[in-house]
Coordinates of C-alpha atoms in Angstrom, one line a residue:
I1 CA 20.8 -2.3 1.9
K2 CA 21.7 -4.1 5.1
F3 CA 24.9 -3.4 7.0
I4 CA 26.9 -6.3 8.4
I5 CA 28.0 -4.2 11.4
E6 CA 25.8 -2.2 13.8
I7 CA 25.2 1.3 12.6
W8 CA 23.8 4.0 14.9
S9 CA 22.0 6.4 12.6
P10 CA 18.5 7.9 12.2
N11 CA 18.4 6.3 8.8
V12 CA 19.4 2.8 9.9
D13 CA 16.9 0.6 11.8
K14 CA 17.6 -1.9 14.6
N15 CA 18.1 -4.6 12.0
D16 CA 20.8 -2.6 10.4
E17 CA 18.8 -1.9 7.2
T18 CA 18.9 1.5 5.6
C19 CA 15.8 3.7 5.4
I20 CA 16.2 6.1 2.5
A21 CA 13.6 7.0 0.0
I22 CA 15.6 5.9 -3.1
L23 CA 15.3 2.3 -1.9
H24 CA 11.6 2.3 -1.1
K25 CA 9.0 0.8 -3.4
P26 CA 7.6 3.2 -6.0
E27 CA 4.2 3.5 -4.3
K28 CA 2.5 6.3 -2.4
D29 CA 4.1 6.8 1.0
K30 CA 1.4 6.0 3.6
Y31 CA 3.0 8.4 6.1
G32 CA 3.3 11.3 3.6
Y33 CA 7.1 11.8 4.2
E34 CA 8.3 11.0 0.7
K35 CA 7.3 12.2 -2.7
P36 CA 6.7 9.5 -5.3
E37 CA 9.6 10.9 -7.4
E38 CA 12.0 10.4 -4.5
R39 CA 11.3 6.7 -4.3
W40 CA 12.7 3.8 -6.3
L41 CA 12.9 4.1 -10.0
P42 CA 14.9 1.7 -12.3
I43 CA 17.0 4.7 -13.4
P44 CA 19.6 5.0 -10.5
T45 CA 22.9 3.3 -10.9
V46 CA 24.7 1.4 -8.2
E47 CA 26.9 4.4 -7.9
T48 CA 24.0 6.8 -7.4
I49 CA 22.5 4.5 -4.7
M50 CA 25.9 4.2 -2.9
I51 CA 26.4 8.0 -3.0
R52 CA 22.9 8.5 -1.4
V53 CA 23.7 5.9 1.3
I54 CA 27.0 7.6 2.1
S55 CA 25.4 11.0 2.2
V56 CA 22.8 9.9 4.8
L57 CA 25.5 8.4 6.9
V58 CA 27.6 11.6 6.8
D59 CA 24.6 13.9 7.2
P60 CA 21.6 11.9 8.5
N61 CA 18.1 13.2 8.5
G62 CA 15.3 12.1 10.7
D63 CA 12.4 12.5 8.4
P64 CA 11.3 9.7 8.2
S65 CA 13.4 8.0 10.8
A66 CA 14.2 4.3 11.2
N67 CA 15.8 4.8 14.6
T68 CA 14.0 7.3 16.8
D69 CA 16.5 7.0 19.6
A70 CA 19.3 8.0 17.2
V71 CA 17.2 11.0 16.0
K72 CA 16.7 12.2 19.6
E73 CA 20.4 11.8 20.4
R74 CA 21.4 13.7 17.3
R75 CA 19.0 16.6 18.0
Q76 CA 20.3 16.9 21.6
K77 CA 23.9 16.9 20.5
W78 CA 23.1 19.5 17.8
K79 CA 21.4 21.7 20.4
G80 CA 24.5 21.3 22.7
A81 CA 26.8 22.1 19.8
C82 CA 24.8 25.2 19.0
C83 CA 25.0 26.4 22.7
V84 CA 28.7 25.8 22.8
R85 CA 29.2 27.8 19.6
K86 CA 27.0 30.6 20.8
S87 CA 28.9 30.9 24.1
Q88 CA 32.2 30.9 22.3
E89 CA 31.1 33.7 20.0
T90 CA 29.8 35.8 22.9
A91 CA 33.0 35.2 24.9
F92 CA 35.0 37.0 22.1
E93 CA 32.7 40.0 21.7

């Protein structure tokens, strides 16, 4: 699936193409990230595929990643969010 607008996500590459297992060819993953049963099968419906695409846009993962810069930024922001939460929790103790 290719987006017609620029998407900044660990699961979307620089050509705006999605990188999710359900869309990959049903062959052995040369990098070892994806299990064969996670890859393309003729069973999924368009609805199933769209739900998967939406889910990685809402909650992206970086394993494997199509955009390493987006993965780094997400991890840094996550660490920052955790630090803020921790400082807020300790402030009210």
